[in-house]
Amino acid sequence: MLLGWYQGWSGTQRDQMFAAMLERTPRDPLAALTTAMSFRLQTSHSPDPFSVQLESFCEWFSQWNDSQRNNVLNALEDIDTTRVDAFVEKYKRLRLH
């Protein structure tokens, strides 16, 4: 389902998803065990389909373990190598800080 959504998203929407992933990816192994992350869209009107999909993805992503997150990245890499590579590089830089 997620991959189908992703393929229907624009480049800007795909970038938003990777930004959301980066915000929700633990910076160290212990954070994965102790950090509960959440995402709620702040809208005063009915959200558009992309916003609903992104919110659902963020909720799922926050609950997945490292193996599940890596499986999603591997699947996305088959569709969009450039964005996955950029995400990995940004994540590596954040882990160093």
PDB file of N, CA and C in Angstrom:
ATOM      1  N   MET A   1       0.822  -1.184   0.000  1.00  0.00           N
ATOM      2  CA  MET A   1       0.000   0.000   0.000  1.00  0.00           C
ATOM      3  C   MET A   1       0.871   1.255   0.000  1.00  0.00           C
ATOM      4  N   LEU A   2       1.854   1.309   0.871  1.00  0.00           N
ATOM      5  CA  LEU A   2       2.722   2.484   0.959  1.00  0.00           C
ATOM      6  C   LEU A   2       3.423   2.753  -0.368  1.00  0.00           C
ATOM      7  N   LEU A   3       3.930   1.714  -0.994  1.00  0.00           N
ATOM      8  CA  LEU A   3       4.646   1.909  -2.253  1.00  0.00           C
ATOM      9  C   LEU A   3       3.717   2.428  -3.340  1.00  0.00           C
ATOM     10  N   GLY A   4       2.473   1.985  -3.328  1.00  0.00           N
ATOM     11  CA  GLY A   4       1.492   2.506  -4.272  1.00  0.00           C
ATOM     12  C   GLY A   4       1.230   3.983  -4.049  1.00  0.00           C
ATOM     13  N   TRP A   5       1.094   4.373  -2.791  1.00  0.00           N
ATOM     14  CA  TRP A   5       0.924   5.790  -2.466  1.00  0.00           C
ATOM     15  C   TRP A   5       2.127   6.572  -2.980  1.00  0.00           C
ATOM     16  N   TYR A   6       3.306   6.070  -2.642  1.00  0.00           N
ATOM     17  CA  TYR A   6       4.548   6.762  -2.985  1.00  0.00           C
ATOM     18  C   TYR A   6       4.638   7.000  -4.486  1.00  0.00           C
ATOM     19  N   GLN A   7       4.304   6.011  -5.259  1.00  0.00           N
ATOM     20  CA  GLN A   7       4.395   6.140  -6.714  1.00  0.00           C
ATOM     21  C   GLN A   7       3.415   7.182  -7.248  1.00  0.00           C
ATOM     22  N   GLY A   8       2.336   7.433  -6.529  1.00  0.00           N
ATOM     23  CA  GLY A   8       1.367   8.430  -6.954  1.00  0.00           C
ATOM     24  C   GLY A   8       1.679   9.842  -6.470  1.00  0.00           C
ATOM     25  N   TRP A   9       2.669   9.997  -5.610  1.00  0.00           N
ATOM     26  CA  TRP A   9       3.009  11.308  -5.052  1.00  0.00           C
ATOM     27  C   TRP A   9       3.926  12.086  -5.988  1.00  0.00           C
ATOM     28  N   SER A  10       3.841  13.398  -5.886  1.00  0.00           N
ATOM     29  CA  SER A  10       4.747  14.278  -6.632  1.00  0.00           C
ATOM     30  C   SER A  10       6.126  14.258  -5.968  1.00  0.00           C
ATOM     31  N   GLY A  11       7.095  14.852  -6.636  1.00  0.00           N
ATOM     32  CA  GLY A  11       8.437  14.944  -6.063  1.00  0.00           C
ATOM     33  C   GLY A  11       8.456  15.692  -4.743  1.00  0.00           C
ATOM     34  N   THR A  12       7.690  16.774  -4.668  1.00  0.00           N
ATOM     35  CA  THR A  12       7.614  17.555  -3.427  1.00  0.00           C
ATOM     36  C   THR A  12       7.005  16.726  -2.306  1.00  0.00           C
ATOM     37  N   GLN A  13       5.977  15.970  -2.609  1.00  0.00           N
ATOM     38  CA  GLN A  13       5.350  15.124  -1.594  1.00  0.00           C
ATOM     39  C   GLN A  13       6.301  14.023  -1.139  1.00  0.00           C
ATOM     40  N   ARG A  14       7.052  13.473  -2.061  1.00  0.00           N
ATOM     41  CA  ARG A  14       8.042  12.456  -1.691  1.00  0.00           C
ATOM     42  C   ARG A  14       9.106  13.053  -0.771  1.00  0.00           C
ATOM     43  N   ASP A  15       9.528  14.272  -1.073  1.00  0.00           N
ATOM     44  CA  ASP A  15      10.495  14.955  -0.208  1.00  0.00           C
ATOM     45  C   ASP A  15       9.925  15.165   1.187  1.00  0.00           C
ATOM     46  N   GLN A  16       8.641  15.493   1.285  1.00  0.00           N
ATOM     47  CA  GLN A  16       7.996  15.678   2.590  1.00  0.00           C
ATOM     48  C   GLN A  16       8.000  14.375   3.377  1.00  0.00           C
ATOM     49  N   MET A  17       7.779  13.250   2.695  1.00  0.00           N
ATOM     50  CA  MET A  17       7.782  11.965   3.382  1.00  0.00           C
ATOM     51  C   MET A  17       9.166  11.667   3.942  1.00  0.00           C
ATOM     52  N   PHE A  18      10.217  11.906   3.144  1.00  0.00           N
ATOM     53  CA  PHE A  18      11.562  11.642   3.643  1.00  0.00           C
ATOM     54  C   PHE A  18      11.936  12.589   4.781  1.00  0.00           C
ATOM     55  N   ALA A  19      11.476  13.820   4.728  1.00  0.00           N
ATOM     56  CA  ALA A  19      11.713  14.753   5.842  1.00  0.00           C
ATOM     57  C   ALA A  19      11.028  14.244   7.105  1.00  0.00           C
ATOM     58  N   ALA A  20       9.812  13.739   6.958  1.00  0.00           N
ATOM     59  CA  ALA A  20       9.089  13.188   8.111  1.00  0.00           C
ATOM     60  C   ALA A  20       9.809  11.960   8.655  1.00  0.00           C
ATOM     61  N   MET A  21      10.342  11.112   7.754  1.00  0.00           N
ATOM     62  CA  MET A  21      11.097   9.937   8.204  1.00  0.00           C
ATOM     63  C   MET A  21      12.331  10.358   8.988  1.00  0.00           C
ATOM     64  N   LEU A  22      13.022  11.356   8.486  1.00  0.00           N
ATOM     65  CA  LEU A  22      14.245  11.813   9.142  1.00  0.00           C
ATOM     66  C   LEU A  22      13.946  12.325  10.549  1.00  0.00           C
ATOM     67  N   GLU A  23      12.839  13.036  10.696  1.00  0.00           N
ATOM     68  CA  GLU A  23      12.451  13.550  12.016  1.00  0.00           C
ATOM     69  C   GLU A  23      12.117  12.430  12.985  1.00  0.00           C
ATOM     70  N   ARG A  24      11.684  11.299  12.466  1.00  0.00           N
ATOM     71  CA  ARG A  24      11.208  10.207  13.319  1.00  0.00           C
ATOM     72  C   ARG A  24      12.183   9.047  13.444  1.00  0.00           C
ATOM     73  N   THR A  25      13.348   9.156  12.837  1.00  0.00           N
ATOM     74  CA  THR A  25      14.343   8.094  12.916  1.00  0.00           C
ATOM     75  C   THR A  25      15.228   8.350  14.127  1.00  0.00           C
ATOM     76  N   PRO A  26      15.293   7.385  15.045  1.00  0.00           N
ATOM     77  CA  PRO A  26      16.136   7.570  16.231  1.00  0.00           C
ATOM     78  C   PRO A  26      17.585   7.819  15.848  1.00  0.00           C
ATOM     79  N   ARG A  27      18.230   8.681  16.602  1.00  0.00           N
ATOM     80  CA  ARG A  27      19.623   9.046  16.325  1.00  0.00           C
ATOM     81  C   ARG A  27      20.608   8.028  16.889  1.00  0.00           C
ATOM     82  N   ASP A  28      20.164   7.218  17.837  1.00  0.00           N
ATOM     83  CA  ASP A  28      21.033   6.194  18.395  1.00  0.00           C
ATOM     84  C   ASP A  28      20.190   4.969  18.735  1.00  0.00           C
ATOM     85  N   PRO A  29      20.816   3.812  18.908  1.00  0.00           N
ATOM     86  CA  PRO A  29      20.069   2.581  19.156  1.00  0.00           C
ATOM     87  C   PRO A  29      19.165   2.634  20.383  1.00  0.00           C
ATOM     88  N   LEU A  30      19.594   3.292  21.455  1.00  0.00           N
ATOM     89  CA  LEU A  30      18.769   3.357  22.653  1.00  0.00           C
ATOM     90  C   LEU A  30      17.515   4.197  22.437  1.00  0.00           C
ATOM     91  N   ALA A  31      17.614   5.195  21.591  1.00  0.00           N
ATOM     92  CA  ALA A  31      16.454   6.040  21.321  1.00  0.00           C
ATOM     93  C   ALA A  31      15.332   5.229  20.682  1.00  0.00           C
ATOM     94  N   ALA A  32      15.688   4.226  19.909  1.00  0.00           N
ATOM     95  CA  ALA A  32      14.668   3.390  19.275  1.00  0.00           C
ATOM     96  C   ALA A  32      13.822   2.670  20.310  1.00  0.00           C
ATOM     97  N   LEU A  33      14.432   2.369  21.457  1.00  0.00           N
ATOM     98  CA  LEU A  33      13.703   1.661  22.508  1.00  0.00           C
ATOM     99  C   LEU A  33      12.932   2.590  23.433  1.00  0.00           C
ATOM    100  N   THR A  34      13.391   3.812  23.570  1.00  0.00           N
ATOM    101  CA  THR A  34      12.827   4.683  24.593  1.00  0.00           C
ATOM    102  C   THR A  34      12.013   5.859  24.078  1.00  0.00           C
ATOM    103  N   THR A  35      12.109   6.160  22.786  1.00  0.00           N
ATOM    104  CA  THR A  35      11.439   7.348  22.264  1.00  0.00           C
ATOM    105  C   THR A  35      10.119   6.993  21.612  1.00  0.00           C
ATOM    106  N   ALA A  36       9.053   7.620  22.057  1.00  0.00           N
ATOM    107  CA  ALA A  36       7.753   7.481  21.399  1.00  0.00           C
ATOM    108  C   ALA A  36       7.541   8.732  20.582  1.00  0.00           C
ATOM    109  N   MET A  37       7.320   8.536  19.294  1.00  0.00           N
ATOM    110  CA  MET A  37       7.166   9.683  18.413  1.00  0.00           C
ATOM    111  C   MET A  37       5.746   9.721  17.868  1.00  0.00           C
ATOM    112  N   SER A  38       5.239  10.935  17.644  1.00  0.00           N
ATOM    113  CA  SER A  38       3.900  11.063  17.090  1.00  0.00           C
ATOM    114  C   SER A  38       3.870  12.192  16.089  1.00  0.00           C
ATOM    115  N   PHE A  39       2.857  12.146  15.244  1.00  0.00           N
ATOM    116  CA  PHE A  39       2.699  13.165  14.214  1.00  0.00           C
ATOM    117  C   PHE A  39       1.217  13.413  14.040  1.00  0.00           C
ATOM    118  N   ARG A  40       0.795  14.655  14.143  1.00  0.00           N
ATOM    119  CA  ARG A  40      -0.596  15.034  13.928  1.00  0.00           C
ATOM    120  C   ARG A  40      -0.618  16.240  13.015  1.00  0.00           C
ATOM    121  N   LEU A  41      -1.423  16.161  12.011  1.00  0.00           N
ATOM    122  CA  LEU A  41      -1.560  17.305  11.119  1.00  0.00           C
ATOM    123  C   LEU A  41      -2.438  18.351  11.772  1.00  0.00           C
ATOM    124  N   GLN A  42      -2.037  19.582  11.676  1.00  0.00           N
ATOM    125  CA  GLN A  42      -2.795  20.696  12.222  1.00  0.00           C
ATOM    126  C   GLN A  42      -3.563  21.347  11.072  1.00  0.00           C
ATOM    127  N   THR A  43      -4.806  20.976  10.905  1.00  0.00           N
ATOM    128  CA  THR A  43      -5.601  21.548   9.824  1.00  0.00           C
ATOM    129  C   THR A  43      -6.928  22.040  10.359  1.00  0.00           C
ATOM    130  N   SER A  44      -7.447  23.078   9.744  1.00  0.00           N
ATOM    131  CA  SER A  44      -8.737  23.609  10.147  1.00  0.00           C
ATOM    132  C   SER A  44      -9.820  23.170   9.165  1.00  0.00           C
ATOM    133  N   HIS A  45      -9.441  22.384   8.187  1.00  0.00           N
ATOM    134  CA  HIS A  45     -10.381  21.902   7.180  1.00  0.00           C
ATOM    135  C   HIS A  45     -10.102  20.425   6.914  1.00  0.00           C
ATOM    136  N   SER A  46     -10.896  19.830   6.060  1.00  0.00           N
ATOM    137  CA  SER A  46     -10.682  18.428   5.723  1.00  0.00           C
ATOM    138  C   SER A  46      -9.329  18.270   5.044  1.00  0.00           C
ATOM    139  N   PRO A  47      -8.513  17.353   5.531  1.00  0.00           N
ATOM    140  CA  PRO A  47      -7.191  17.177   4.930  1.00  0.00           C
ATOM    141  C   PRO A  47      -7.297  16.556   3.537  1.00  0.00           C
ATOM    142  N   ASP A  48      -6.325  16.858   2.697  1.00  0.00           N
ATOM    143  CA  ASP A  48      -6.283  16.274   1.367  1.00  0.00           C
ATOM    144  C   ASP A  48      -5.774  14.828   1.472  1.00  0.00           C
ATOM    145  N   PRO A  49      -5.958  14.011   0.421  1.00  0.00           N
ATOM    146  CA  PRO A  49      -5.534  12.605   0.490  1.00  0.00           C
ATOM    147  C   PRO A  49      -4.060  12.424   0.852  1.00  0.00           C
ATOM    148  N   PHE A  50      -3.176  13.257   0.308  1.00  0.00           N
ATOM    149  CA  PHE A  50      -1.755  13.127   0.638  1.00  0.00           C
ATOM    150  C   PHE A  50      -1.516  13.330   2.125  1.00  0.00           C
ATOM    151  N   SER A  51      -2.153  14.323   2.729  1.00  0.00           N
ATOM    152  CA  SER A  51      -1.963  14.589   4.163  1.00  0.00           C
ATOM    153  C   SER A  51      -2.409  13.404   5.003  1.00  0.00           C
ATOM    154  N   VAL A  52      -3.509  12.786   4.628  1.00  0.00           N
ATOM    155  CA  VAL A  52      -3.996  11.606   5.351  1.00  0.00           C
ATOM    156  C   VAL A  52      -2.999  10.457   5.197  1.00  0.00           C
ATOM    157  N   GLN A  53      -2.512  10.253   3.976  1.00  0.00           N
ATOM    158  CA  GLN A  53      -1.536   9.192   3.742  1.00  0.00           C
ATOM    159  C   GLN A  53      -0.247   9.443   4.510  1.00  0.00           C
ATOM    160  N   LEU A  54       0.238  10.674   4.495  1.00  0.00           N
ATOM    161  CA  LEU A  54       1.476  10.995   5.211  1.00  0.00           C
ATOM    162  C   LEU A  54       1.295  10.810   6.710  1.00  0.00           C
ATOM    163  N   GLU A  55       0.168  11.211   7.236  1.00  0.00           N
ATOM    164  CA  GLU A  55      -0.085  11.027   8.666  1.00  0.00           C
ATOM    165  C   GLU A  55      -0.098   9.538   9.016  1.00  0.00           C
ATOM    166  N   SER A  56      -0.755   8.740   8.202  1.00  0.00           N
ATOM    167  CA  SER A  56      -0.788   7.290   8.448  1.00  0.00           C
ATOM    168  C   SER A  56       0.622   6.720   8.398  1.00  0.00           C
ATOM    169  N   PHE A  57       1.387   7.108   7.377  1.00  0.00           N
ATOM    170  CA  PHE A  57       2.758   6.630   7.267  1.00  0.00           C
ATOM    171  C   PHE A  57       3.573   6.997   8.498  1.00  0.00           C
ATOM    172  N   CYS A  58       3.456   8.239   8.952  1.00  0.00           N
ATOM    173  CA  CYS A  58       4.232   8.690  10.114  1.00  0.00           C
ATOM    174  C   CYS A  58       3.871   7.902  11.363  1.00  0.00           C
ATOM    175  N   GLU A  59       2.604   7.600  11.534  1.00  0.00           N
ATOM    176  CA  GLU A  59       2.190   6.792  12.693  1.00  0.00           C
ATOM    177  C   GLU A  59       2.796   5.397  12.609  1.00  0.00           C
ATOM    178  N   TRP A  60       2.746   4.803  11.427  1.00  0.00           N
ATOM    179  CA  TRP A  60       3.326   3.465  11.266  1.00  0.00           C
ATOM    180  C   TRP A  60       4.823   3.504  11.487  1.00  0.00           C
ATOM    181  N   PHE A  61       5.495   4.439  10.827  1.00  0.00           N
ATOM    182  CA  PHE A  61       6.947   4.528  10.882  1.00  0.00           C
ATOM    183  C   PHE A  61       7.442   4.678  12.315  1.00  0.00           C
ATOM    184  N   SER A  62       6.722   5.441  13.111  1.00  0.00           N
ATOM    185  CA  SER A  62       7.111   5.659  14.507  1.00  0.00           C
ATOM    186  C   SER A  62       7.037   4.384  15.330  1.00  0.00           C
ATOM    187  N   GLN A  63       6.242   3.431  14.883  1.00  0.00           N
ATOM    188  CA  GLN A  63       6.051   2.190  15.635  1.00  0.00           C
ATOM    189  C   GLN A  63       6.917   1.041  15.121  1.00  0.00           C
ATOM    190  N   TRP A  64       7.519   1.201  13.957  1.00  0.00           N
ATOM    191  CA  TRP A  64       8.320   0.127  13.376  1.00  0.00           C
ATOM    192  C   TRP A  64       9.682   0.014  14.049  1.00  0.00           C
ATOM    193  N   ASN A  65      10.214  -1.198  14.046  1.00  0.00           N
ATOM    194  CA  ASN A  65      11.577  -1.397  14.540  1.00  0.00           C
ATOM    195  C   ASN A  65      12.560  -1.126  13.395  1.00  0.00           C
ATOM    196  N   ASP A  66      13.842  -1.179  13.696  1.00  0.00           N
ATOM    197  CA  ASP A  66      14.868  -0.860  12.693  1.00  0.00           C
ATOM    198  C   ASP A  66      14.772  -1.761  11.466  1.00  0.00           C
ATOM    199  N   SER A  67      14.495  -3.028  11.666  1.00  0.00           N
ATOM    200  CA  SER A  67      14.397  -3.960  10.548  1.00  0.00           C
ATOM    201  C   SER A  67      13.246  -3.581   9.613  1.00  0.00           C
ATOM    202  N   GLN A  68      12.112  -3.224  10.181  1.00  0.00           N
ATOM    203  CA  GLN A  68      10.971  -2.813   9.370  1.00  0.00           C
ATOM    204  C   GLN A  68      11.264  -1.518   8.617  1.00  0.00           C
ATOM    205  N   ARG A  69      11.920  -0.590   9.277  1.00  0.00           N
ATOM    206  CA  ARG A  69      12.286   0.668   8.614  1.00  0.00           C
ATOM    207  C   ARG A  69      13.248   0.406   7.462  1.00  0.00           C
ATOM    208  N   ASN A  70      14.218  -0.469   7.682  1.00  0.00           N
ATOM    209  CA  ASN A  70      15.178  -0.802   6.635  1.00  0.00           C
ATOM    210  C   ASN A  70      14.499  -1.496   5.455  1.00  0.00           C
ATOM    211  N   ASN A  71      13.507  -2.344   5.735  1.00  0.00           N
ATOM    212  CA  ASN A  71      12.777  -3.005   4.655  1.00  0.00           C
ATOM    213  C   ASN A  71      12.057  -1.990   3.777  1.00  0.00           C
ATOM    214  N   VAL A  72      11.465  -0.975   4.403  1.00  0.00           N
ATOM    215  CA  VAL A  72      10.786   0.066   3.636  1.00  0.00           C
ATOM    216  C   VAL A  72      11.797   0.845   2.798  1.00  0.00           C
ATOM    217  N   LEU A  73      12.924   1.199   3.386  1.00  0.00           N
ATOM    218  CA  LEU A  73      13.953   1.915   2.624  1.00  0.00           C
ATOM    219  C   LEU A  73      14.445   1.089   1.442  1.00  0.00           C
ATOM    220  N   ASN A  74      14.625  -0.200   1.647  1.00  0.00           N
ATOM    221  CA  ASN A  74      15.070  -1.060   0.551  1.00  0.00           C
ATOM    222  C   ASN A  74      14.034  -1.093  -0.567  1.00  0.00           C
ATOM    223  N   ALA A  75      12.766  -1.173  -0.212  1.00  0.00           N
ATOM    224  CA  ALA A  75      11.705  -1.177  -1.226  1.00  0.00           C
ATOM    225  C   ALA A  75      11.637   0.168  -1.945  1.00  0.00           C
ATOM    226  N   LEU A  76      11.770   1.255  -1.203  1.00  0.00           N
ATOM    227  CA  LEU A  76      11.751   2.584  -1.820  1.00  0.00           C
ATOM    228  C   LEU A  76      12.958   2.803  -2.719  1.00  0.00           C
ATOM    229  N   GLU A  77      14.074   2.189  -2.366  1.00  0.00           N
ATOM    230  CA  GLU A  77      15.292   2.342  -3.170  1.00  0.00           C
ATOM    231  C   GLU A  77      15.085   1.804  -4.587  1.00  0.00           C
ATOM    232  N   ASP A  78      14.269   0.770  -4.721  1.00  0.00           N
ATOM    233  CA  ASP A  78      13.973   0.227  -6.049  1.00  0.00           C
ATOM    234  C   ASP A  78      13.183   1.215  -6.899  1.00  0.00           C
ATOM    235  N   ILE A  79      12.452   2.120  -6.245  1.00  0.00           N
ATOM    236  CA  ILE A  79      11.603   3.089  -6.938  1.00  0.00           C
ATOM    237  C   ILE A  79      12.308   4.430  -7.112  1.00  0.00           C
ATOM    238  N   ASP A  80      13.069   4.846  -6.088  1.00  0.00           N
ATOM    239  CA  ASP A  80      13.603   6.205  -6.052  1.00  0.00           C
ATOM    240  C   ASP A  80      14.967   6.240  -5.356  1.00  0.00           C
ATOM    241  N   THR A  81      15.963   5.714  -6.024  1.00  0.00           N
ATOM    242  CA  THR A  81      17.308   5.602  -5.457  1.00  0.00           C
ATOM    243  C   THR A  81      17.865   6.953  -5.018  1.00  0.00           C
ATOM    244  N   THR A  82      17.649   7.973  -5.805  1.00  0.00           N
ATOM    245  CA  THR A  82      18.217   9.291  -5.513  1.00  0.00           C
ATOM    246  C   THR A  82      17.724   9.817  -4.168  1.00  0.00           C
ATOM    247  N   ARG A  83      16.431   9.748  -3.920  1.00  0.00           N
ATOM    248  CA  ARG A  83      15.890  10.259  -2.649  1.00  0.00           C
ATOM    249  C   ARG A  83      16.310   9.388  -1.462  1.00  0.00           C
ATOM    250  N   VAL A  84      16.353   8.095  -1.657  1.00  0.00           N
ATOM    251  CA  VAL A  84      16.792   7.214  -0.562  1.00  0.00           C
ATOM    252  C   VAL A  84      18.254   7.504  -0.225  1.00  0.00           C
ATOM    253  N   ASP A  85      19.085   7.644  -1.231  1.00  0.00           N
ATOM    254  CA  ASP A  85      20.499   7.954  -0.979  1.00  0.00           C
ATOM    255  C   ASP A  85      20.648   9.290  -0.241  1.00  0.00           C
ATOM    256  N   ALA A  86      19.869  10.292  -0.643  1.00  0.00           N
ATOM    257  CA  ALA A  86      19.923  11.596   0.029  1.00  0.00           C
ATOM    258  C   ALA A  86      19.465  11.470   1.475  1.00  0.00           C
ATOM    259  N   PHE A  87      18.418  10.682   1.726  1.00  0.00           N
ATOM    260  CA  PHE A  87      17.934  10.456   3.082  1.00  0.00           C
ATOM    261  C   PHE A  87      19.020   9.813   3.940  1.00  0.00           C
ATOM    262  N   VAL A  88      19.668   8.790   3.412  1.00  0.00           N
ATOM    263  CA  VAL A  88      20.713   8.079   4.167  1.00  0.00           C
ATOM    264  C   VAL A  88      21.860   9.025   4.504  1.00  0.00           C
ATOM    265  N   GLU A  89      22.269   9.845   3.563  1.00  0.00           N
ATOM    266  CA  GLU A  89      23.359  10.800   3.814  1.00  0.00           C
ATOM    267  C   GLU A  89      22.971  11.812   4.895  1.00  0.00           C
ATOM    268  N   LYS A  90      21.750  12.341   4.832  1.00  0.00           N
ATOM    269  CA  LYS A  90      21.286  13.291   5.857  1.00  0.00           C
ATOM    270  C   LYS A  90      21.234  12.619   7.223  1.00  0.00           C
ATOM    271  N   TYR A  91      20.768  11.384   7.247  1.00  0.00           N
ATOM    272  CA  TYR A  91      20.689  10.650   8.507  1.00  0.00           C
ATOM    273  C   TYR A  91      22.089  10.441   9.091  1.00  0.00           C
ATOM    274  N   LYS A  92      23.033  10.075   8.260  1.00  0.00           N
ATOM    275  CA  LYS A  92      24.413   9.872   8.740  1.00  0.00           C
ATOM    276  C   LYS A  92      24.973  11.161   9.329  1.00  0.00           C
ATOM    277  N   ARG A  93      24.728  12.290   8.675  1.00  0.00           N
ATOM    278  CA  ARG A  93      25.217  13.566   9.196  1.00  0.00           C
ATOM    279  C   ARG A  93      24.575  13.898  10.541  1.00  0.00           C
ATOM    280  N   LEU A  94      23.294  13.618  10.689  1.00  0.00           N
ATOM    281  CA  LEU A  94      22.607  13.898  11.954  1.00  0.00           C
ATOM    282  C   LEU A  94      23.137  13.012  13.084  1.00  0.00           C
ATOM    283  N   ARG A  95      23.460  11.780  12.774  1.00  0.00           N
ATOM    284  CA  ARG A  95      23.978  10.874  13.798  1.00  0.00           C
ATOM    285  C   ARG A  95      25.321  11.304  14.319  1.00  0.00           C
ATOM    286  N   LEU A  96      26.071  12.032  13.500  1.00  0.00           N
ATOM    287  CA  LEU A  96      27.403  12.484  13.919  1.00  0.00           C
ATOM    288  C   LEU A  96      27.324  13.651  14.895  1.00  0.00           C
ATOM    289  N   HIS A  97      26.190  14.324  14.969  1.00  0.00           N
ATOM    290  CA  HIS A  97      26.055  15.505  15.851  1.00  0.00           C
ATOM    291  C   HIS A  97      25.523  15.131  17.199  1.00  0.00           C
TER     292      HIS A  97
END
